[in-house]
Coordinates of C-alpha atoms and ligand atoms in Angstrom, one line a residue:
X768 CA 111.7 115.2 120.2
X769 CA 112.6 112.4 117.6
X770 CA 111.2 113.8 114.4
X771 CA 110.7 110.4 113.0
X772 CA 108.1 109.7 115.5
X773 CA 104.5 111.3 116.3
X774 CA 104.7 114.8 118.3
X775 CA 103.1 115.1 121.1
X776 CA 102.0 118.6 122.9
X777 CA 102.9 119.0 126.5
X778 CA 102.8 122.7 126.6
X779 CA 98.9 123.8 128.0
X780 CA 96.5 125.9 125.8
X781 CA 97.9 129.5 126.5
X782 CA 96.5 131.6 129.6
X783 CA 96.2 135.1 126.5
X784 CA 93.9 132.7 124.6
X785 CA 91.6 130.8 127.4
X786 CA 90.7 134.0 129.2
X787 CA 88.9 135.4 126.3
X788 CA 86.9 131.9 124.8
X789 CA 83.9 130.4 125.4
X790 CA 84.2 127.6 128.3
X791 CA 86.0 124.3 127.7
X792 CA 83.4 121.5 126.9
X793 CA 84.9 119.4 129.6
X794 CA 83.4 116.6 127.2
X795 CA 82.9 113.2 128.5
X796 CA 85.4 110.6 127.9
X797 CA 84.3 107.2 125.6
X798 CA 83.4 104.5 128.0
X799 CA 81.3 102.7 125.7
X800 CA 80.0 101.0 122.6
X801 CA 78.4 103.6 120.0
X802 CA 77.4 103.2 116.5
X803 CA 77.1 106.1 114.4
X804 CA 77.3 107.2 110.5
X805 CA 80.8 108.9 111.2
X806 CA 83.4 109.2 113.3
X807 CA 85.7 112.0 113.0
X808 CA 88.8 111.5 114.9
X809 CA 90.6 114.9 116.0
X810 CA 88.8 118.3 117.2
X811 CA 90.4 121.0 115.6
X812 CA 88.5 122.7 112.5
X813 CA 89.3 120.2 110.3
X814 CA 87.2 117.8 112.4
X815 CA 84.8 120.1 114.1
X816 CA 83.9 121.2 110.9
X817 CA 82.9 118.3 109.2
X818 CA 80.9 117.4 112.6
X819 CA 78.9 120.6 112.3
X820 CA 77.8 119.8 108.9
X821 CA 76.9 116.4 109.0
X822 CA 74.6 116.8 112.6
X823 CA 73.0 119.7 110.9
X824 CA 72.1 117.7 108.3
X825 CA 70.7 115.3 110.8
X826 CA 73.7 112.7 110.3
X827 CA 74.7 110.5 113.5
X828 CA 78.2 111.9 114.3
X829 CA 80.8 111.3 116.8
X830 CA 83.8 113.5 117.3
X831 CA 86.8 111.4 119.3
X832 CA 90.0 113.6 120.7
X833 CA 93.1 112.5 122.4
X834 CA 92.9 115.6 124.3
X835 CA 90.6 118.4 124.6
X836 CA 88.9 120.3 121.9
X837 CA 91.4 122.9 120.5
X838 CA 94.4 120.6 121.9
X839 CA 96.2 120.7 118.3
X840 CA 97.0 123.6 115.6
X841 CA 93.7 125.3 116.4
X842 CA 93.4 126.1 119.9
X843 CA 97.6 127.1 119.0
X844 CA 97.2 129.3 116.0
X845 CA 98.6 133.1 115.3
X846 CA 94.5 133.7 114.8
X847 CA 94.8 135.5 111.4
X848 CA 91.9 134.2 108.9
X849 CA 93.4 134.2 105.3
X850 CA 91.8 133.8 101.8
X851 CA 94.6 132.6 100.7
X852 CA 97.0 129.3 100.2
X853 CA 100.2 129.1 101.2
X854 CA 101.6 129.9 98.2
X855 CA 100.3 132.9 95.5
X856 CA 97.5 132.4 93.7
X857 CA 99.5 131.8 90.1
X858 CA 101.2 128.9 91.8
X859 CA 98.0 127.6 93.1
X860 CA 96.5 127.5 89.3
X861 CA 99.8 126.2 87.8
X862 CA 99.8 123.1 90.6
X863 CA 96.4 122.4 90.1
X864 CA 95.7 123.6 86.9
X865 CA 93.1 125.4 85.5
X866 CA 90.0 123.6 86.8
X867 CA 90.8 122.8 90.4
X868 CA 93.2 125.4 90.7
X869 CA 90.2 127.8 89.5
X870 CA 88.2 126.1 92.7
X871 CA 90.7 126.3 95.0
X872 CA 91.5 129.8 95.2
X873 CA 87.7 131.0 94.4
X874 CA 87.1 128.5 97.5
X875 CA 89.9 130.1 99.7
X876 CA 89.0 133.4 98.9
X877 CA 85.6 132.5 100.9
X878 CA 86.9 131.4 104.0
X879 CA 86.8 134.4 105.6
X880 CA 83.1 135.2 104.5
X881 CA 82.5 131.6 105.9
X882 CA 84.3 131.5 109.4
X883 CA 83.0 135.0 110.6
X884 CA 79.7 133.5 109.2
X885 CA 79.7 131.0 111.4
X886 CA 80.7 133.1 114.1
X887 CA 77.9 135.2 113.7
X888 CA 75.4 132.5 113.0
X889 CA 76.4 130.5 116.4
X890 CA 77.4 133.4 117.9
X891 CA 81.0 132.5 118.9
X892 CA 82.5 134.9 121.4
X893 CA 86.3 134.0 120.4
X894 CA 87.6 138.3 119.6
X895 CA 86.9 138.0 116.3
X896 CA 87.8 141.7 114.2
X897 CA 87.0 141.5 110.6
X898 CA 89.2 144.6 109.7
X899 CA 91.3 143.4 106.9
X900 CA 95.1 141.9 106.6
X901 CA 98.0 144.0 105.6
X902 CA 100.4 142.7 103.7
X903 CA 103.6 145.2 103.9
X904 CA 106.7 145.1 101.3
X905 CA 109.8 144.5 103.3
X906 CA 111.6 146.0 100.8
X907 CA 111.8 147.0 96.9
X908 CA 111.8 144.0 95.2
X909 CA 108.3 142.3 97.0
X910 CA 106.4 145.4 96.2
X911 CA 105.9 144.3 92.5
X912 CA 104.7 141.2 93.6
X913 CA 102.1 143.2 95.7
X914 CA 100.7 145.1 92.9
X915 CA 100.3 141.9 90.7
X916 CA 98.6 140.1 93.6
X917 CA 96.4 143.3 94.3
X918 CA 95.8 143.3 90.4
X919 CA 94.4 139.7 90.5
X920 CA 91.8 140.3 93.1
X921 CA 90.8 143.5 92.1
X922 CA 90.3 142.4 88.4
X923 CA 87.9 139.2 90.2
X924 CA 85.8 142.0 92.4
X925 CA 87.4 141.7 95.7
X926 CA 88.2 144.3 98.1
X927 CA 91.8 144.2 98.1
X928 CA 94.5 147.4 97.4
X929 CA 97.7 148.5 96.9
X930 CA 98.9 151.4 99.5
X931 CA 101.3 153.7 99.9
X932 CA 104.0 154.7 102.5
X933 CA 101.7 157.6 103.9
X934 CA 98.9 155.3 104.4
X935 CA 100.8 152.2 105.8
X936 CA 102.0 154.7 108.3
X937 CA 98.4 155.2 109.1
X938 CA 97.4 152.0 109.3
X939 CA 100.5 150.7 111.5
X940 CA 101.9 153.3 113.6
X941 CA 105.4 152.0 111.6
X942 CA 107.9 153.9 109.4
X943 CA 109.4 150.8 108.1
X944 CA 107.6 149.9 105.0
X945 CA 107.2 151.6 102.0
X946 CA 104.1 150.2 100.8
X947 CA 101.6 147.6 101.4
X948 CA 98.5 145.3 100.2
X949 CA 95.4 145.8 102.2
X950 CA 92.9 142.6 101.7
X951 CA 90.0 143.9 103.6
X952 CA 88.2 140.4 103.2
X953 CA 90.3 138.6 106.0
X954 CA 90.8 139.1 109.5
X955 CA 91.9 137.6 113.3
X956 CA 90.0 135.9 115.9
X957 CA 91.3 133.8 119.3
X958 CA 91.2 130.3 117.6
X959 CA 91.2 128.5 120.6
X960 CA 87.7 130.6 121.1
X961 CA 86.7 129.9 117.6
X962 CA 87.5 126.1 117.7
X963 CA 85.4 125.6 121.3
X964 CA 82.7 127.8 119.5
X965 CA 82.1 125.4 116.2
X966 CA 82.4 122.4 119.1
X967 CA 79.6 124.2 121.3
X968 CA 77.5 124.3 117.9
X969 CA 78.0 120.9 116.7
X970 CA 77.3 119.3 120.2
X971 CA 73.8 121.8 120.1
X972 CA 73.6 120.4 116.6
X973 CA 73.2 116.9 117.6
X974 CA 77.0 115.9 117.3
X975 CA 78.0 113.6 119.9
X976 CA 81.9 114.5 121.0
X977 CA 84.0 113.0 123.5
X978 CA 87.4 113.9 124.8
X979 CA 90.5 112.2 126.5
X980 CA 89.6 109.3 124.0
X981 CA 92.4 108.6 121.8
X982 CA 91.7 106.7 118.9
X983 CA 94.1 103.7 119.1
X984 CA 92.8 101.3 116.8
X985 CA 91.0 101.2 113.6
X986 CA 89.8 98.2 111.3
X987 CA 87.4 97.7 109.0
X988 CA 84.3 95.2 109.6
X989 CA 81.6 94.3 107.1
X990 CA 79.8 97.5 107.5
X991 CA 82.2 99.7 108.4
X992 CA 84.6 101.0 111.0
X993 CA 85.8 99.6 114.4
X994 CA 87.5 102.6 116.4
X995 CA 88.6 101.4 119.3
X996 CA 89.9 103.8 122.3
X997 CA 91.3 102.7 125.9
X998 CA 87.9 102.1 127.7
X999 CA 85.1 102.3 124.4
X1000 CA 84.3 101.2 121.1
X1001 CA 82.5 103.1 118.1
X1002 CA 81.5 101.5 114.8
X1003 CA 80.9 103.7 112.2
X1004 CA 79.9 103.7 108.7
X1005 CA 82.5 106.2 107.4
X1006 CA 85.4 107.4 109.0
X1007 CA 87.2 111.2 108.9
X1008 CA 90.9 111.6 110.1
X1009 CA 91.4 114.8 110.8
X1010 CA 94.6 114.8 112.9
X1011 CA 96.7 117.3 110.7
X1012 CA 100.7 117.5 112.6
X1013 CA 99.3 115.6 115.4
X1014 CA 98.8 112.3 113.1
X1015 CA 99.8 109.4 114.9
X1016 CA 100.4 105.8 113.8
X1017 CA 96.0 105.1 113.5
X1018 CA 96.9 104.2 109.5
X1019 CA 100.0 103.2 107.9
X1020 CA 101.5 105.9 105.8
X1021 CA 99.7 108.8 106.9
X1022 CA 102.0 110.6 109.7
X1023 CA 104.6 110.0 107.0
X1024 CA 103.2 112.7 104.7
X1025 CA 103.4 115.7 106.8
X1026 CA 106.7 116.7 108.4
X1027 CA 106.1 118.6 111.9
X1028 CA 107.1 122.2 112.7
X1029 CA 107.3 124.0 115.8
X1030 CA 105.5 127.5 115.5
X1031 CA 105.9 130.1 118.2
X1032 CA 104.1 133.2 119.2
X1033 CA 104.8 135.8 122.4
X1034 CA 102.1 138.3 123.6
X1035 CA 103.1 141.6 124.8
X1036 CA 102.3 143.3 128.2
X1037 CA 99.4 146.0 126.8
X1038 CA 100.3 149.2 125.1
X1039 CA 100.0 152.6 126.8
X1040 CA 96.3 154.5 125.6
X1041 CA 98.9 157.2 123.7
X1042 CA 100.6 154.3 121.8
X1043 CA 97.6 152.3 121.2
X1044 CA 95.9 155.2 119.4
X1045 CA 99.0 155.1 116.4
X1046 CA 99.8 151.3 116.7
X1047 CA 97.8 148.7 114.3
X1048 CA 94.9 151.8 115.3
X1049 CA 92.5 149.9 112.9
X1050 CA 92.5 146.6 114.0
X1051 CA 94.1 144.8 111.0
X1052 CA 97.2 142.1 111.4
X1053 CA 100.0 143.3 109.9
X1054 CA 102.4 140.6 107.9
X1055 CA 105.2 141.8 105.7
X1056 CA 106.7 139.9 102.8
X1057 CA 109.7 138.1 104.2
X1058 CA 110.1 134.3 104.3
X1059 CA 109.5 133.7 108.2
X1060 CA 107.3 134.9 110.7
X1061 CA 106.0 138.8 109.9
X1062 CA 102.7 138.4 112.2
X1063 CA 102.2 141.1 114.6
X1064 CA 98.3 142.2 115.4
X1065 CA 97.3 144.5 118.5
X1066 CA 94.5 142.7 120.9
X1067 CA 91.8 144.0 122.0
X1068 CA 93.3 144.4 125.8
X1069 CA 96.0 146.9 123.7
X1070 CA 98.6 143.6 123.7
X1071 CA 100.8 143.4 120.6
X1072 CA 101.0 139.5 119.4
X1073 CA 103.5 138.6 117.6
X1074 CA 104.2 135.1 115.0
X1075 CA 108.1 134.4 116.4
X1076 CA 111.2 132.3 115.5
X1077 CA 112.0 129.3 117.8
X1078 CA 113.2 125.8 118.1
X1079 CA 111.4 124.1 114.8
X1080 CA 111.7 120.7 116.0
X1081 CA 111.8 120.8 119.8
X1082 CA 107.8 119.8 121.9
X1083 CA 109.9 121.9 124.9
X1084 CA 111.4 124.9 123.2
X1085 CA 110.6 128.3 123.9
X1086 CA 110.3 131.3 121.5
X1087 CA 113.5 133.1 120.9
X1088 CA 112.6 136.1 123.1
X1089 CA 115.5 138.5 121.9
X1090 CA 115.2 138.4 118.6
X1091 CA 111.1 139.0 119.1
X1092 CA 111.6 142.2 121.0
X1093 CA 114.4 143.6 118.5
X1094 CA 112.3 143.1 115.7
X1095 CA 109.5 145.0 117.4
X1096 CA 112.0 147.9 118.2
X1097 CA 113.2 148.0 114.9
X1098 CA 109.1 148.0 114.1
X1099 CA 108.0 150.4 116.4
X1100 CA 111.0 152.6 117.9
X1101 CA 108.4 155.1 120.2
X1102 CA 107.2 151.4 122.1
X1103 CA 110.6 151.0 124.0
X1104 CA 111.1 147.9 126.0
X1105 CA 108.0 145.8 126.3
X1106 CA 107.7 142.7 128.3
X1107 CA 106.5 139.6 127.2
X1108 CA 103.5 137.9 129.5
X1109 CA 102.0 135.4 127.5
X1110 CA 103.6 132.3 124.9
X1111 CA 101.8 130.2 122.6
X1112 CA 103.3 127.5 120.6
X1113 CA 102.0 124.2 118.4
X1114 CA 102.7 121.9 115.4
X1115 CA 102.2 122.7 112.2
X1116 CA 101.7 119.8 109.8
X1117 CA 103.7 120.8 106.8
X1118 CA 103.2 118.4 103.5
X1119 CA 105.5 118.4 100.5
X1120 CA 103.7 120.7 98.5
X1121 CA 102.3 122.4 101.5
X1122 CA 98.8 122.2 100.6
X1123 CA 96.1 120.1 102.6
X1124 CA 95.5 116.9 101.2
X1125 CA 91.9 114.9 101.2
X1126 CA 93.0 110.9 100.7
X1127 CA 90.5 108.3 100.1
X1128 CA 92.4 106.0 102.5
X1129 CA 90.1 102.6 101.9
X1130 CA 86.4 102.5 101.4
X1131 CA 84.4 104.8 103.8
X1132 CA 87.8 106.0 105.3
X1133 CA 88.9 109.3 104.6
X1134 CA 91.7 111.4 105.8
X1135 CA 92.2 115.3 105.7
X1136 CA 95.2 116.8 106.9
X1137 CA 98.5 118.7 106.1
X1138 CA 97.2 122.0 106.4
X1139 CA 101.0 123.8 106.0
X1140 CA 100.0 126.3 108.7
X1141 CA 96.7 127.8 106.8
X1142 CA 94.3 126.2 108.7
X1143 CA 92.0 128.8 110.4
X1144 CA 90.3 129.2 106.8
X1145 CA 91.0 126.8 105.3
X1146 CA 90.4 123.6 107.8
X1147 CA 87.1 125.2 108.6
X1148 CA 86.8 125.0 104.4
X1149 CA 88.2 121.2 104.2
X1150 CA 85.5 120.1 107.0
X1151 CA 83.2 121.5 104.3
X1152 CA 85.2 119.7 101.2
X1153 CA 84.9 115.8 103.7
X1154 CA 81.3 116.9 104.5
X1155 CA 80.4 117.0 100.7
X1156 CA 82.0 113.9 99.8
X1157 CA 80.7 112.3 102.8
X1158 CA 77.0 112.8 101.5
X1159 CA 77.7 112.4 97.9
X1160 CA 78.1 116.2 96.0
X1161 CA 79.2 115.5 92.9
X1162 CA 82.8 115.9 92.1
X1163 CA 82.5 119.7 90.4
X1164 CA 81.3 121.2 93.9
X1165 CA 84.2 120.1 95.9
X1166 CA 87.1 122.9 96.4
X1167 CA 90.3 119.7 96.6
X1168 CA 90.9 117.3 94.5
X1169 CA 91.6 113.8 96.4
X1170 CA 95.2 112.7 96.2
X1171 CA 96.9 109.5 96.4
X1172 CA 98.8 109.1 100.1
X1173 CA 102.3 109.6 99.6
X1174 CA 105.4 109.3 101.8
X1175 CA 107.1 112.8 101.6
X1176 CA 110.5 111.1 99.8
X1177 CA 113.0 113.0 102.1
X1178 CA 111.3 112.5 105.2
X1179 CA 114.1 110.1 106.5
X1180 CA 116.5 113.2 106.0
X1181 CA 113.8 115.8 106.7
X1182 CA 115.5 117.1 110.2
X1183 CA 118.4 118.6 108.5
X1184 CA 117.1 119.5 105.7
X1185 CA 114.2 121.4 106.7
X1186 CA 117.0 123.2 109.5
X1187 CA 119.3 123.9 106.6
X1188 CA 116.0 125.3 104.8
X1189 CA 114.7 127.8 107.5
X1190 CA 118.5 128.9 108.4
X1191 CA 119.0 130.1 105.5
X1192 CA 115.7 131.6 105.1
X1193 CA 116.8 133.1 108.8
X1194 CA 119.7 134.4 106.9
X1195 CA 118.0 135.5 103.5
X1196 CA 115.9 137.5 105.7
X1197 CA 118.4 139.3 107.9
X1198 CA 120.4 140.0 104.5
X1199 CA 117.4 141.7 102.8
X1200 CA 116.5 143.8 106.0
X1201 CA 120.0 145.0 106.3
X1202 CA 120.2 146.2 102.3
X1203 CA 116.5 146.5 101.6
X1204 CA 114.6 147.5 104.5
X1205 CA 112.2 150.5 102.7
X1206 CA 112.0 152.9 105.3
Ligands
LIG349 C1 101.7 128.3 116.2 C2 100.7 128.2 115.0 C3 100.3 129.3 114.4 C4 99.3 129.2 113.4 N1 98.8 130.4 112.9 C5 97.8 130.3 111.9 C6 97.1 131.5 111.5 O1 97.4 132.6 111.9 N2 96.2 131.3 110.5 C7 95.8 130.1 110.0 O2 94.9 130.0 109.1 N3 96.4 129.0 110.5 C8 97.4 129.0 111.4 N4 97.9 127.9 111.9 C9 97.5 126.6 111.3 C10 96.2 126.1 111.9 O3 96.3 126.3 113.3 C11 96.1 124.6 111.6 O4 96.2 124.4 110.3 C12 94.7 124.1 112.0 O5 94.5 124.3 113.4 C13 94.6 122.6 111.8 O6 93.4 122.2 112.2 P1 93.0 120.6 112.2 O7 91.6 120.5 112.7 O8 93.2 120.1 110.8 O9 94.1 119.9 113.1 P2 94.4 120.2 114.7 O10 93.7 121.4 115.2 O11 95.8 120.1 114.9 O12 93.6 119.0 115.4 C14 94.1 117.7 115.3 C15 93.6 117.0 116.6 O13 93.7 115.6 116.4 C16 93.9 115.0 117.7 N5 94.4 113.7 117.5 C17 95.5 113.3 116.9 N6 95.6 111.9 116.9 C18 94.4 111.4 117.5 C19 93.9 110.1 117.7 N7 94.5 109.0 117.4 N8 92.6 110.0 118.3 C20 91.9 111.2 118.7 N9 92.4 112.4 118.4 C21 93.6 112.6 117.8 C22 94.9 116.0 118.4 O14 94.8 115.9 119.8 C23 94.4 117.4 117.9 O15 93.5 118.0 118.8 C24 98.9 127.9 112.9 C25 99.3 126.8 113.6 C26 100.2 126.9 114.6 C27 100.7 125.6 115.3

């Protein structure tokens, strides 16, 4: 894959997510003129979420995908809902400073009540377990920054705790970790089955959505937008972007603000009945403090999925399947050998900063993407965010700030650098779990 250009996906919507989601929309393709108040372009959350909004509140709204609904970062994700931002929630108030930083993570720390509301209000069958998130210390030095994180939720109301070795064990059938934050305001869901769901409910809403209808020209006319596709035509007043990793060359500038990432997963064959009553017993996804892919939660079918290490720039790699299994021995010692049945892997559309960024791109032309791998939550909250400024809520109720588009300055250089970065992350990693490792 040549990083400089726009990534494509080749690799079909995993087999361990499809079985379990509602039914692919099997939407029709455009073949013909339609006008409309807005066009969103791309059907992940981002998108979908946006389109929900604005056909509930009885706007004309067409959806336009490439591919299918959930063809992107959503129908691809690890599935682990987050009230949080990449980074920790001091960082997030010092880069945005007190006012929107204040907004921010108040807004993040509502995405879960959000998403598994919408879930239950358009009853999306898509696994979804509210059962909490674990956080676990991979070794002395994180666990302070646990306790200060625990500190700042607890000190706002949420449900969030510190926990000890004895209880970690509990919780995850491992010896590994000495302690652990339990947030019990997040939780994991199939996104593929999530993102069909919000489609499903915009289309009931009144949303019109079409798939296999790339977007592959754009310019403004006198009152409005001209999206033009291979075989239709929609002219819209406003316009949403909402193409996160999978931006392509619509508008000048844009894919050159996000730099691409390969993320992997692998999906285990199911756990025994003995070892799924002491592995992840409760339900919650268990993450641990390290730099690089901690994700392991147990599915409902008693399968352990795991967030894995692979090729980050390659549209063909595969997960690196070794290193998977011995961290799950190293994990979980009573599982033994475990085969892996099912892969999943997608883009993630990493931005400088890696937060999502809202950019007034031209009048009526808005784009939201680089959602840095948080975007289960969060997209679902940046539909929200476009859908306000869409119809005009005042500045003070939006969660983002809109930011200028900007190149991301090393991108002609970002292929090595961003290898250099995560091998030595690799390495950082392996070095702390060799002379840290709690348990
Ligand atoms: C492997 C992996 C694991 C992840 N795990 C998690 C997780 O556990 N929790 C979490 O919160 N987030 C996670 N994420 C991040 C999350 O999946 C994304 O942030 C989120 O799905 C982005 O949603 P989106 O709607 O903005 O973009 P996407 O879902 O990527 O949708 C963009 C869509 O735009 C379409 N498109 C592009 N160009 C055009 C065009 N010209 N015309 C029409 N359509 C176009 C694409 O086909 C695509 O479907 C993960 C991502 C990956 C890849």
């Amino acid at each position: 894959m040549e990083i400089n250009g726009p990534v494509l996906d080749t690799t079909p919507l995993s087999a361990t997510y499809i079985q379990t989601a509602p039914p692919p929309l099997d939407a029709p393709t455009l073949v013909d003129r339609l006008k409309v108040d807005v066009a969103v372009v791309g059907g992940g959350y981002t998108g979908l979420s946006t389109a929900l909004r604005l056909a509930e509140s009885g706007g004309r709204v067409a959806v336009l995908e490439a591919r299918e609904v959930g063809w992107g970062g959503s129908g691809r994700a690890f599935g682990q809902v987050v009230p949080y931002a990449k980074h920790d929630d001091a960082a997030v108030l010092k880069h945005f400073g007190p006012q929107w930083g204040e907004r921010l993570v108040a807004g993040l720390a509502g995405g879960p009540d959000l998403v598994f509301g919408l879930i239950t209000q358009h009853e999306i069958s898509c696994e979804a377990v509210r059962a909490g998130l674990i956080f676990a210390a991979h070794n002395q030095a994180a666990i302070a920054g646990l306790d200060q994180r625990a500190r700042f939720w607890r000190d706002r109301g949420a449900d969030v705790e510190l926990v000890a070795r004895d209880v970690v064990i509990a919780l995850t059938g491992s010896r590994y970790y000495e302690a652990a934050l339990l947030d019990h305001r997040g939780g994991t869901l199939n996104p593929l089955g999530y993102a069909r769901g919000l489609a499903w409910a915009a289309i009931r809403g009144g949303a019109m959505l079409f798939e296999n209808s790339r977007v592959i020209g754009l310019n403004q006319t006198g009152g409005g937008w001209r999206l033009v596709t291979a075989r239709g035509e929609v002219n819209a007043a406003q316009v949403v972007l909402a193409t996160d990793a999978y931006t392509d060359d619509l508008w000048p500038g844009l894919r050159q603000s996000l730099i691409p990432l390969r993320a992997y997963q692998l999906v285990s064959a199911p756990l025994s009945e003995n070892l799924r009553r002491s592995v992840l017993p409760g339900g919650q996804s268990l993450s641990d403090t390290r730099r690089l892919y901690s994700g392991i939660r147990r599915r409902a079918d008693g399968r352990l999925h795991l967030s894995v290490d692979g090729p980050a720039f390659s549209n063909t790699g595969t997960a690196f399947a070794a290193k998977s299994s011995k961290r799950l021995r190293d994990l979980f010692p009573q599982i033994g050998e475990l085969a892996w049945e099912h892969a999943v892997a997608g883009w993630v559309g990493m931005t400088e900063d890696q937060y999502p960024h809202i950019h007034r791109l031209a009048p009526g032309l808005i784009a939201a993407i680089g959602l840095s791998g948080r975007g289960i939550a969060f997209g679902t909250l940046l539909g929200r965010d476009v859908f306000r400024r869409l119809t005009g809520v005042p500045e003070h109720d939006w969660m983002l700030p809109d930011t200028p588009l900007r190149p991301i300055r090393v991108k002609p250089v970002a292929r090595p650098l961003v290898g250099a970065l995560l091998n030595t992350y690799r390495l950082l990693d392996r070095w702390d779990l060799r002379h840290n490792a709690a348990g």
